[in-house]
mmCIF file of C-alpha atoms in Angstrom:
data_model
loop_
_atom_site.group_PDB
_atom_site.id
_atom_site.type_symbol
_atom_site.label_atom_id
_atom_site.label_comp_id
_atom_site.label_asym_id
_atom_site.label_seq_id
_atom_site.Cartn_x
_atom_site.Cartn_y
_atom_site.Cartn_z
ATOM 1 C CA ARG A 2 -17.141 14.986 -10.255
ATOM 2 C CA VAL A 3 -16.277 11.430 -9.212
ATOM 3 C CA HIS A 4 -13.430 9.329 -10.571
ATOM 4 C CA HIS A 5 -13.175 5.565 -10.068
ATOM 5 C CA SER A 6 -10.072 3.505 -10.872
ATOM 6 C CA PHE A 7 -9.954 -0.279 -11.053
ATOM 7 C CA VAL A 8 -6.526 -1.815 -10.622
ATOM 8 C CA GLU A 9 -5.650 -5.501 -10.885
ATOM 9 C CA LEU A 10 -4.364 -6.782 -7.565
ATOM 10 C CA PRO A 11 -0.872 -8.317 -7.445
ATOM 11 C CA ASP A 12 -0.410 -12.056 -7.068
ATOM 12 C CA ASP A 13 -0.243 -13.713 -3.643
ATOM 13 C CA ASN A 14 3.530 -13.478 -3.141
ATOM 14 C CA TYR A 15 3.551 -9.651 -3.084
ATOM 15 C CA THR A 16 3.873 -8.209 0.437
ATOM 16 C CA PRO A 17 3.368 -4.489 1.069
ATOM 17 C CA ARG A 18 5.863 -2.774 3.375
ATOM 18 C CA LEU A 19 4.713 -0.725 6.340
ATOM 19 C CA TYR A 20 5.776 2.912 6.358
ATOM 20 C CA ASP A 21 8.602 4.045 8.614
ATOM 21 C CA PRO A 22 9.610 7.727 8.498
ATOM 22 C CA ARG A 23 13.296 6.703 8.623
ATOM 23 C CA SER A 24 12.989 4.712 5.372
ATOM 24 C CA GLY A 25 13.228 7.701 3.027
ATOM 25 C CA TYR A 26 10.158 6.621 1.028
ATOM 26 C CA GLY A 27 6.893 8.504 0.626
ATOM 27 C CA ALA A 28 3.885 7.161 2.495
ATOM 28 C CA LEU A 29 0.579 5.996 1.097
ATOM 29 C CA THR A 30 -1.934 6.747 3.861
ATOM 30 C CA TYR A 31 -5.575 5.698 4.098
ATOM 31 C CA GLN A 32 -8.296 5.072 6.693
ATOM 32 C CA ASP A 33 -9.278 1.412 7.231
ATOM 33 C CA TYR A 34 -12.817 1.442 8.638
ATOM 34 C CA ALA A 35 -12.748 -2.334 9.215
ATOM 35 C CA THR A 36 -10.088 -1.967 11.925
ATOM 36 C CA PRO A 37 -11.138 -3.291 15.366
ATOM 37 C CA LEU A 38 -12.007 -0.750 18.048
ATOM 38 C CA GLY A 39 -9.022 0.417 20.037
ATOM 39 C CA GLU A 40 -6.613 0.233 17.054
ATOM 40 C CA SER A 41 -5.636 3.107 14.794
ATOM 41 C CA MET A 42 -7.715 3.367 11.612
ATOM 42 C CA THR A 43 -4.847 5.106 9.820
ATOM 43 C CA LYS A 44 -2.771 2.685 7.735
ATOM 44 C CA ARG A 45 0.538 3.698 6.161
ATOM 45 C CA PHE A 46 2.549 1.823 3.549
ATOM 46 C CA ILE A 47 5.497 2.901 1.421
ATOM 47 C CA ARG A 48 5.074 3.480 -2.269
ATOM 48 C CA ARG A 49 7.177 0.942 -4.075
ATOM 49 C CA HIS A 50 7.123 -0.919 -7.346
ATOM 50 C CA ARG A 51 8.024 -4.507 -7.966
ATOM 51 C CA LEU A 52 10.066 -4.266 -11.133
ATOM 52 C CA GLU A 53 10.846 -7.528 -12.882
ATOM 53 C CA LYS A 54 12.725 -8.178 -16.095
ATOM 54 C CA LYS A 55 10.455 -9.088 -18.985
ATOM 55 C CA ASP A 56 12.983 -11.572 -20.420
ATOM 56 C CA PRO A 57 15.291 -12.705 -17.581
#
């Protein structure tokens, strides 16, 4: 069974944060096969949400 999810990408001013084990956040880990040779294919970012008020 295969499941595909399509998610709208955030606008250009959203910047993901790299994972650091000291941060206290859970990591989102994936393999980036487009990484140049000699660099780690494993990419880690923290899971975070950009919450904004609907009516500021």
